[in-house]
Amino acid sequence: AQKITQTQPGMFVQEKEAVTLDCTYDTSDPSYGLFWYKQPSSGEMIFLIYQGSYDQQNATEGRYSLNFQKARKSANLVISASQLGDSAMYFCAVTSYDKVIFGPGTSLSVIP
Amino acid sequence: DGGITQSPKYLFRKEGQNVTLSCEQNLNHDAMYWYRQDPGQGLRLIYYSQIVNDFQKGDIAEGYSVSREKKESFPLTVTSAQKNPTAFYLCASSPFLYGTSGVKDTQYFGPGTRLTVL
């Protein structure tokens, strides 16, 4: 069965510094997609970045990048130059044929 | 602007009553989803629909029902059979069903409905 682990329930980072949010997954499907979403206190889930299991390069989207280590089944999110508006819950998700699983989330707080 | 709307934002229900949550999208997406989120938890899939007039149960479908009569609309009914319905409900849509099209699986979410049973 698919499973996602986000080992950091809560994280703190100083404004303007970089932070890495961990995500490990377990799936037996050879083809899958990895997604990161941000959930501010308002509740809406905001798509951040996508990585396909066959993609050779790590995905990047502005200040977000994904450190994808396929052999270790790891897909960590790196946020560079943190801003106060980055304070939120962050969820890792994996999709494959006929399944989608979300991790438990990591709460990130950016300190001025 | 294209997007997903959910209404109402807050909903209160008495025990034993059915209640329907609205979800509408104008993104022309084929697939739509309903998730439940409990405090401090991730999302759990209730139902999903790949195309009009077709829908499938997710991981926690018991006590819920859906319909997909129009491409734009995917309402969720929380029935009295749902034993613990107090939660945050999120609707999402994607161009194609997850697991089928790579980045086009990306789900876009509505603002959510917070349901409280009194």
XYZ file of N, CA and C in Angstrom:
690
model
N 0.838 -1.186 0.000
C 0.000 0.000 0.000
C 0.883 1.250 0.000
N 0.331 2.302 -0.613
C 1.082 3.550 -0.629
C 1.096 4.194 0.746
N 2.192 4.872 1.054
C 2.301 5.563 2.328
C 3.249 6.752 2.163
N 2.927 7.849 2.849
C 3.796 9.016 2.833
C 4.147 9.387 4.263
N 5.408 9.705 4.498
C 5.872 10.118 5.817
C 6.460 11.515 5.728
N 5.978 12.387 6.586
C 6.569 13.711 6.766
C 6.961 13.777 8.239
N 8.243 13.641 8.495
C 8.719 13.400 9.857
C 8.768 14.652 10.725
N 8.607 15.816 10.113
C 8.732 17.071 10.856
C 7.333 17.665 11.077
N 6.734 17.464 12.231
C 5.402 18.046 12.466
C 5.439 19.569 12.431
N 6.534 20.156 12.949
C 6.643 21.607 12.978
C 8.080 22.038 12.728
N 8.216 23.140 11.989
C 9.543 23.677 11.664
C 9.533 25.184 11.834
N 10.687 25.728 12.226
C 10.862 27.173 12.296
C 12.036 27.565 11.397
N 11.915 28.710 10.745
C 13.006 29.203 9.909
C 13.055 30.725 10.018
N 14.260 31.250 9.992
C 14.437 32.701 10.018
C 14.105 33.266 8.636
N 13.459 34.403 8.640
C 13.155 35.073 7.372
C 14.420 35.225 6.536
N 14.291 34.991 5.249
C 15.354 35.102 4.243
C 16.291 33.896 4.206
N 16.134 32.951 5.109
C 16.947 31.746 5.050
C 16.220 30.657 4.265
N 16.956 29.619 3.886
C 16.367 28.480 3.180
C 15.936 27.419 4.187
N 14.940 26.622 3.799
C 14.449 25.549 4.665
C 14.106 24.340 3.802
N 14.336 23.149 4.360
C 14.004 21.894 3.676
C 12.946 21.143 4.453
N 11.872 20.786 3.779
C 10.793 19.998 4.372
C 10.872 18.581 3.814
N 10.911 17.602 4.716
C 11.154 16.224 4.314
C 9.870 15.505 3.897
N 10.047 14.597 2.939
C 8.949 13.737 2.504
C 9.536 12.421 1.999
N 9.129 11.325 2.577
C 9.482 10.019 2.036
C 8.184 9.278 1.718
N 8.249 8.447 0.715
C 7.042 7.780 0.242
C 7.344 6.311 -0.022
N 6.288 5.556 -0.082
C 6.431 4.137 -0.340
C 5.357 3.736 -1.344
N 5.776 3.360 -2.518
C 4.841 2.887 -3.529
C 5.505 1.807 -4.365
N 4.729 0.848 -4.799
C 5.262 -0.222 -5.639
C 5.024 0.064 -7.122
N 4.288 1.139 -7.416
C 4.032 1.476 -8.811
C 5.287 2.074 -9.441
N 5.644 1.652 -10.657
C 6.852 2.189 -11.305
C 6.671 3.616 -11.809
N 5.427 4.006 -12.071
C 5.140 5.343 -12.576
C 4.268 6.075 -11.572
N 4.757 7.225 -11.118
C 3.995 7.975 -10.122
C 4.364 9.452 -10.203
N 3.559 10.264 -9.577
C 3.806 11.692 -9.521
C 3.885 12.154 -8.076
N 4.724 13.136 -7.845
C 4.889 13.696 -6.501
C 4.480 15.172 -6.538
N 3.699 15.576 -5.576
C 3.191 16.942 -5.514
C 3.445 17.523 -4.120
N 3.669 18.814 -4.091
C 3.688 19.553 -2.837
C 2.613 20.636 -2.892
N 1.877 20.738 -1.766
C 0.845 21.756 -1.631
C 1.094 22.551 -0.360
N 0.670 23.808 -0.402
C 0.740 24.699 0.754
C -0.680 24.992 1.221
N -0.899 24.939 2.528
C -2.217 25.257 3.071
C -2.081 26.359 4.115
N -2.368 27.606 3.759
C -2.351 28.686 4.749
C -3.507 28.515 5.735
N -3.550 29.394 6.710
C -4.589 29.275 7.743
C -5.995 29.433 7.170
N -6.126 30.023 5.998
C -7.443 30.163 5.366
C -8.023 28.814 4.932
N -7.159 27.809 4.756
C -7.647 26.468 4.464
C -7.479 25.991 3.043
N -7.370 26.906 2.080
C -7.267 26.474 0.693
C -5.918 25.812 0.421
N -5.926 24.754 -0.346
C -4.696 24.051 -0.733
C -4.165 24.682 -2.014
N -2.888 25.057 -1.990
C -2.268 25.731 -3.134
C -1.175 24.844 -3.699
N -1.266 24.517 -4.980
C -0.260 23.690 -5.642
C 1.060 24.454 -5.744
N 2.159 23.777 -5.382
C 3.474 24.403 -5.440
C 4.354 23.837 -6.549
N 4.485 22.495 -6.587
C 5.489 21.912 -7.472
C 5.174 20.450 -7.727
N 5.587 19.976 -8.907
C 5.341 18.587 -9.331
C 6.645 17.942 -9.796
N 6.779 16.648 -9.473
C 7.916 15.849 -9.961
C 7.397 14.514 -10.446
N 7.697 14.147 -11.673
C 7.331 12.840 -12.188
C 8.405 11.820 -11.872
N 8.008 10.582 -11.700
C 8.973 9.556 -11.286
C 10.033 9.300 -12.351
N 9.740 9.616 -13.600
C 10.706 9.402 -14.669
C 11.461 10.672 -15.059
N 11.170 11.771 -14.371
C 11.860 13.018 -14.685
C 13.324 12.913 -14.253
N 14.223 13.297 -15.133
C 15.648 13.182 -14.839
C 16.152 14.322 -13.977
N 15.543 15.485 -14.140
C 16.012 16.650 -13.398
C 15.043 16.971 -12.256
N 15.601 17.553 -11.208
C 14.771 18.002 -10.094
C 13.916 19.184 -10.527
N 12.659 19.176 -10.079
C 11.744 20.250 -10.457
C 12.069 21.538 -9.701
N 11.842 22.655 -10.361
C 11.977 23.964 -9.719
C 10.823 24.858 -10.168
N 10.345 25.689 -9.221
C 9.292 26.658 -9.513
C 9.559 27.888 -8.659
N 10.256 28.860 -9.228
C 10.558 30.066 -8.468
C 11.425 29.755 -7.263
N 10.947 30.088 -6.051
C 11.715 29.835 -4.829
C 11.596 28.399 -4.339
N 10.782 27.595 -5.011
C 10.588 26.208 -4.607
C 11.401 25.278 -5.501
N 12.046 24.308 -4.883
C 12.718 23.261 -5.639
C 12.507 21.950 -4.915
N 12.623 20.882 -5.683
C 12.358 19.570 -5.129
C 13.639 18.753 -5.212
N 14.085 18.246 -4.089
C 15.260 17.377 -4.037
C 14.765 15.937 -4.125
N 14.749 15.416 -5.359
C 14.165 14.103 -5.649
C 15.264 13.054 -5.670
N 15.176 12.102 -4.750
C 16.123 10.991 -4.702
C 15.306 9.711 -4.840
N 15.214 9.237 -6.077
C 14.299 8.140 -6.393
C 14.656 6.859 -5.662
N 15.940 6.542 -5.597
C 16.357 5.280 -4.967
C 16.011 5.280 -3.477
N 16.049 6.445 -2.872
C 15.717 6.554 -1.453
C 14.244 6.839 -1.234
N 13.484 7.003 -2.328
C 12.060 7.340 -2.245
C 11.863 8.574 -1.373
N 12.595 9.599 -1.750
C 12.586 10.842 -0.994
C 12.304 12.008 -1.942
N 11.468 12.934 -1.511
C 11.110 14.092 -2.348
C 10.984 15.318 -1.449
N 12.111 15.841 -1.023
C 12.112 16.959 -0.081
C 11.899 18.288 -0.794
N 11.115 19.150 -0.175
C 10.846 20.483 -0.708
C 11.834 21.479 -0.108
N 12.477 22.241 -0.953
C 13.391 23.294 -0.506
C 12.772 24.648 -0.839
N 12.631 25.481 0.170
C 12.138 26.845 -0.024
C 13.314 27.777 0.226
N 13.673 28.550 -0.765
C 14.795 29.478 -0.606
C 14.265 30.848 -0.194
N 15.107 31.610 0.476
C 14.781 32.987 0.860
C 13.384 33.091 1.462
N 13.185 32.426 2.597
C 11.857 32.356 3.220
C 11.266 33.733 3.464
N 9.948 33.791 3.291
C 9.207 35.024 3.532
C 8.145 34.762 4.606
N 7.696 35.829 5.242
C 6.691 35.661 6.298
C 5.443 34.971 5.757
N 5.120 35.229 4.519
C 3.942 34.613 3.898
C 4.085 33.120 3.633
N 5.272 32.589 3.864
C 5.466 31.144 3.692
C 4.978 30.356 4.900
N 4.650 31.032 5.975
C 4.133 30.343 7.158
C 2.818 29.656 6.817
N 2.789 28.330 6.954
C 1.629 27.547 6.528
C 1.892 26.073 6.816
N 0.887 25.239 6.515
C 1.077 23.783 6.502
C 1.501 23.384 5.097
N 2.393 22.409 5.008
C 2.869 21.922 3.720
C 2.631 20.417 3.640
N 1.998 20.001 2.550
C 1.647 18.599 2.362
C 2.328 18.030 1.122
N 2.879 16.860 1.295
C 3.422 16.075 0.203
C 2.358 15.068 -0.222
N 2.242 14.812 -1.518
C 1.248 13.852 -2.016
C 1.868 13.022 -3.129
N 1.431 11.777 -3.240
C 1.880 10.914 -4.324
C 0.661 10.348 -5.043
N 0.717 10.364 -6.356
C -0.357 9.787 -7.164
C 0.226 8.740 -8.092
N -0.520 7.692 -8.264
C -0.190 6.707 -9.271
C -1.514 6.185 -9.794
N -1.484 5.173 -10.637
C -2.725 4.729 -11.227
C -3.750 4.396 -10.155
N -4.840 5.120 -10.173
C -5.993 4.828 -9.325
C -5.773 5.108 -7.835
N -4.719 5.866 -7.485
C -4.507 6.146 -6.069
C -3.982 7.568 -5.883
N -4.346 8.150 -4.783
C -3.716 9.394 -4.366
C -3.624 9.378 -2.847
N -2.464 9.729 -2.318
C -2.249 9.723 -0.872
C -1.578 11.033 -0.488
N -2.083 11.663 0.588
C -1.460 12.857 1.139
C -0.753 12.504 2.440
N 0.375 13.149 2.677
C 1.072 12.990 3.936
C 0.388 13.777 5.045
N 0.856 13.634 6.284
C 0.225 14.301 7.431
C 0.531 15.785 7.533
N 1.534 16.246 6.785
C 1.831 17.669 6.753
C 2.925 18.098 7.713
N 3.540 19.228 7.381
C 4.533 19.896 8.225
C 4.121 21.345 8.385
N 4.101 21.810 9.610
C 3.764 23.208 9.880
C 5.047 24.034 9.870
N 5.111 25.021 8.987
C 6.280 25.888 8.881
C 5.951 27.269 9.427
N 6.811 27.755 10.312
C 6.659 29.112 10.842
C 7.910 29.901 10.481
N 7.725 31.047 9.838
C 8.833 31.911 9.456
C 8.943 33.027 10.493
N 10.128 33.176 11.054
C 10.355 34.134 12.133
C 11.005 35.399 11.578
N 10.453 36.571 11.913
C 11.027 37.817 11.387
C 12.445 38.056 11.919
N -12.306 35.027 -14.057
C -11.237 34.186 -13.527
C -11.718 32.754 -13.370
N -10.872 31.792 -13.808
C -11.230 30.395 -13.624
C -10.885 29.954 -12.227
N -11.701 29.030 -11.718
C -11.420 28.530 -10.394
C -12.491 27.595 -9.901
N -12.391 27.272 -8.621
C -13.333 26.367 -7.972
C -13.998 27.110 -6.823
N -15.297 27.016 -6.758
C -16.021 27.650 -5.664
C -16.710 26.571 -4.840
N -16.724 26.796 -3.547
C -17.433 25.918 -2.630
C -18.338 26.784 -1.767
N -19.513 26.270 -1.522
C -20.413 26.991 -0.623
C -21.227 25.995 0.188
N -21.607 26.405 1.408
C -21.171 27.628 2.088
C -19.780 27.459 2.677
N -19.221 28.511 3.233
C -17.898 28.435 3.850
C -18.005 27.750 5.216
N -19.066 28.068 5.938
C -19.335 27.443 7.235
C -20.744 26.855 7.202
N -20.895 25.671 7.780
C -22.185 24.996 7.771
C -22.392 24.298 9.098
N -23.579 24.499 9.644
C -23.920 23.861 10.903
C -25.100 22.933 10.665
N -25.027 21.772 11.264
C -26.061 20.763 11.025
C -26.448 20.120 12.335
N -27.725 19.829 12.455
C -28.161 19.077 13.627
C -27.966 17.594 13.364
N -27.758 16.851 14.405
C -27.614 15.405 14.264
C -28.872 14.825 13.609
N -28.656 13.866 12.702
C -29.775 13.216 12.028
C -30.208 13.879 10.742
N -29.613 15.019 10.403
C -29.974 15.727 9.176
C -28.968 15.448 8.073
N -29.483 15.380 6.850
C -28.584 15.356 5.695
C -28.241 16.793 5.316
N -27.067 16.974 4.744
C -26.662 18.306 4.302
C -25.847 18.167 3.022
N -26.017 19.123 2.107
C -25.317 19.057 0.825
C -24.340 20.209 0.692
N -23.096 19.872 0.333
C -22.045 20.849 0.103
C -21.887 21.042 -1.401
N -21.786 22.304 -1.794
C -21.710 22.622 -3.208
C -20.259 22.752 -3.665
N -19.985 22.316 -4.892
C -18.679 22.498 -5.526
C -18.897 22.749 -7.011
N -18.387 23.877 -7.479
C -18.509 24.251 -8.889
C -17.137 24.663 -9.427
N -16.834 24.222 -10.667
C -15.567 24.630 -11.287
C -15.819 25.103 -12.713
N -15.064 26.103 -13.124
C -15.160 26.614 -14.496
C -13.818 26.504 -15.203
N -13.061 25.480 -14.818
C -11.743 25.237 -15.401
C -11.808 24.253 -16.566
N -13.001 23.741 -16.852
C -13.200 22.734 -17.904
C -12.428 21.439 -17.605
N -12.287 21.129 -16.323
C -11.597 19.909 -15.928
C -12.548 18.722 -15.972
N -12.001 17.566 -16.387
C -12.824 16.359 -16.421
C -13.013 15.749 -15.035
N -11.939 15.747 -14.229
C -11.962 15.031 -12.958
C -12.264 15.968 -11.791
N -13.039 15.451 -10.843
C -13.334 16.202 -9.620
C -13.269 15.262 -8.437
N -12.998 15.860 -7.244
C -12.724 15.077 -6.041
C -13.324 15.761 -4.810
N -13.623 14.933 -3.813
C -13.966 15.436 -2.491
C -13.037 14.806 -1.466
N -12.495 15.690 -0.590
C -11.622 15.251 0.491
C -12.187 15.712 1.826
N -11.803 14.954 2.846
C -12.117 15.354 4.213
C -10.791 15.587 4.944
N -10.739 16.657 5.746
C -9.551 16.939 6.547
C -9.974 17.160 7.994
N -9.408 16.372 8.891
C -9.631 16.535 10.321
C -8.456 17.318 10.923
N -8.665 17.965 12.065
C -7.608 18.820 12.650
C -6.271 18.103 12.769
N -5.215 18.736 12.276
C -3.872 18.180 12.364
C -3.621 16.980 11.479
N -4.512 16.750 10.528
C -4.391 15.574 9.666
C -4.203 15.989 8.205
N -3.798 14.995 7.417
C -3.766 15.196 5.975
C -5.151 15.007 5.387
N -5.221 14.950 4.064
C -6.492 14.812 3.368
C -6.811 13.345 3.113
N -8.080 13.015 3.236
C -8.538 11.662 2.911
C -9.616 11.753 1.838
N -9.500 10.892 0.842
C -10.372 10.946 -0.329
C -11.721 10.302 -0.031
N -12.805 11.043 -0.303
C -14.146 10.545 -0.065
C -14.714 9.920 -1.353
N -14.807 10.720 -2.395
C -15.308 10.285 -3.702
C -14.518 11.013 -4.781
N -14.515 10.428 -5.974
C -13.958 11.112 -7.122
C -14.755 10.771 -8.364
N -14.635 11.643 -9.351
C -15.361 11.466 -10.598
C -14.427 11.778 -11.756
N -14.337 10.855 -12.679
C -13.465 11.037 -13.838
C -14.187 11.740 -14.981
N -15.526 11.584 -15.002
C -16.293 12.117 -16.120
C -17.749 12.260 -15.682
N -18.513 13.023 -16.424
C -19.916 13.231 -16.100
C -20.646 11.882 -16.016
N -21.545 11.804 -15.027
C -22.372 10.615 -14.794
C -21.585 9.392 -14.350
N -20.375 9.618 -13.891
C -19.573 8.521 -13.359
C -18.826 8.990 -12.124
N -18.831 8.200 -11.057
C -18.066 8.532 -9.864
C -17.713 7.239 -9.132
N -16.654 7.322 -8.338
C -16.139 6.149 -7.640
C -15.901 6.476 -6.168
N -16.009 5.468 -5.318
C -15.723 5.644 -3.905
C -14.235 5.792 -3.669
N -13.907 6.663 -2.729
C -12.536 6.782 -2.275
C -12.325 5.937 -1.031
N -11.437 6.417 -0.160
C -11.060 5.618 1.010
C -12.082 5.668 2.144
N -12.888 6.737 2.197
C -13.804 6.897 3.336
C -15.191 7.314 2.856
N -15.793 6.563 1.948
C -17.056 6.944 1.314
C -18.291 6.683 2.183
N -18.177 5.873 3.202
C -19.354 5.504 3.986
C -19.988 6.727 4.642
N -21.311 6.884 4.439
C -22.024 8.008 5.020
C -22.068 9.232 4.129
N -21.510 9.126 2.933
C -21.497 10.230 1.963
C -22.098 9.766 0.641
N -22.619 10.723 -0.126
C -23.059 10.419 -1.479
C -22.757 11.620 -2.374
N -22.623 11.363 -3.681
C -22.304 12.424 -4.636
C -23.129 12.217 -5.904
N -23.101 13.236 -6.752
C -23.664 13.133 -8.091
C -22.778 13.951 -9.024
N -22.816 13.609 -10.310
C -22.060 14.378 -11.310
C -22.914 14.453 -12.573
N -23.913 15.295 -12.517
C -24.841 15.464 -13.641
C -24.319 16.470 -14.658
N -23.440 17.367 -14.217
C -22.838 18.352 -15.110
C -21.329 18.347 -14.904
N -20.601 18.689 -15.922
C -19.146 18.687 -15.837
C -18.667 19.668 -14.770
N -19.392 20.781 -14.617
C -18.945 21.841 -13.718
C -19.242 21.585 -12.247
N -20.116 20.636 -11.946
C -20.666 20.544 -10.603
C -20.499 19.152 -10.010
N -20.136 19.106 -8.722
C -19.912 17.809 -8.051
C -20.338 17.960 -6.585
N -21.624 18.010 -6.302
C -22.072 18.208 -4.925
C -21.897 16.968 -4.058
N -21.627 17.208 -2.796
C -21.424 16.141 -1.808
C -22.529 16.218 -0.760
N -23.196 15.100 -0.520
C -24.192 15.041 0.541
C -23.636 14.241 1.707
N -23.670 14.865 2.873
C -23.271 14.195 4.103
C -24.557 13.689 4.740
N -24.703 12.396 4.818
C -25.957 11.823 5.298
C -25.911 11.585 6.803
N -27.047 11.273 7.352
C -27.129 11.005 8.786
C -26.389 9.718 9.157
N -26.032 8.928 8.161
C -25.286 7.696 8.423
C -23.817 7.960 8.728
N -23.350 9.173 8.432
C -21.958 9.522 8.724
C -21.878 9.816 10.219
N -21.137 9.014 10.952
C -21.149 9.068 12.413
C -20.411 10.257 12.994
N -19.409 10.735 12.306
C -18.614 11.834 12.838
C -18.333 12.836 11.719
N -19.337 13.601 11.302
C -19.177 14.431 10.114
C -18.471 15.772 10.328
N -18.252 16.175 11.559
C -17.596 17.466 11.807
C -16.177 17.428 11.255
N -15.889 18.276 10.280
C -14.588 18.282 9.606
C -14.556 19.427 8.605
N -13.399 19.569 7.973
C -13.191 20.535 6.892
C -13.232 19.758 5.584
N -14.078 20.195 4.650
C -14.264 19.462 3.395
C -13.714 20.285 2.234
N -12.871 19.645 1.450
C -12.239 20.299 0.311
C -12.630 19.612 -0.984
N -12.998 20.415 -1.958
C -13.296 19.931 -3.294
C -12.114 20.287 -4.202
N -11.816 19.445 -5.155
C -10.718 19.698 -6.079
C -11.098 19.241 -7.482
N -10.378 19.756 -8.456
C -10.545 19.279 -9.829
C -9.182 19.205 -10.500
N -9.091 18.398 -11.549
C -7.857 18.281 -12.323
C -8.219 18.012 -13.780
N -7.321 18.382 -14.708
C -7.640 18.158 -16.123
C -7.984 16.701 -16.426
N -7.206 15.812 -15.808
C -7.434 14.381 -15.995
C -7.387 13.701 -14.634
N -7.855 12.472 -14.579
C -7.847 11.742 -13.311
C -6.419 11.512 -12.850
N -6.192 11.638 -11.553
C -4.842 11.443 -10.998
C -4.280 10.097 -11.416
N -2.972 10.082 -11.603
C -2.277 8.861 -11.951
C -2.295 8.535 -13.423
N -2.848 9.441 -14.250
C -2.979 9.107 -15.666
C -2.169 10.005 -16.591
N -1.828 11.213 -16.149
C -1.285 12.177 -17.107
C -0.170 13.052 -16.565
N 0.594 12.568 -15.625
C 1.733 13.337 -15.143
C 1.320 14.652 -14.508
N 1.936 15.733 -14.933
C 1.670 17.023 -14.301
C 0.233 17.468 -14.536
N -0.421 16.924 -15.546
C -1.822 17.266 -15.765
C -2.739 16.610 -14.741
N -2.158 15.818 -13.852
C -2.917 15.305 -12.720
C -3.106 16.362 -11.648
N -2.388 17.457 -11.747
C -2.384 18.447 -10.668
C -3.798 18.824 -10.285
N -4.088 18.729 -9.017
C -5.411 19.063 -8.517
C -5.426 20.500 -8.022
N -6.502 21.192 -8.361
C -6.705 22.564 -7.919
C -7.892 22.559 -6.962
N -7.709 23.226 -5.839
C -8.658 23.109 -4.744
C -9.533 24.348 -4.587
N -10.725 24.115 -4.068
C -11.588 25.202 -3.654
C -11.216 25.674 -2.259
N -11.927 26.686 -1.743
C -11.588 27.263 -0.434
C -12.042 26.427 0.749
N -12.887 25.417 0.513
C -13.297 24.521 1.586
C -14.589 24.934 2.278
N -15.225 23.943 2.898
C -16.409 24.154 3.729
C -16.154 23.515 5.081
N -16.364 24.297 6.123
C -16.182 23.766 7.479
C -17.542 23.378 8.018
N -17.736 22.076 8.222
C -19.016 21.534 8.695
C -18.922 21.200 10.180
N -19.911 21.682 10.917
C -19.979 21.393 12.351
C -21.342 20.797 12.667
N -21.324 19.672 13.339
C -22.573 19.037 13.760
C -22.847 19.420 15.205
N -24.052 19.966 15.429
C -24.401 20.458 16.748
C -25.083 19.371 17.584
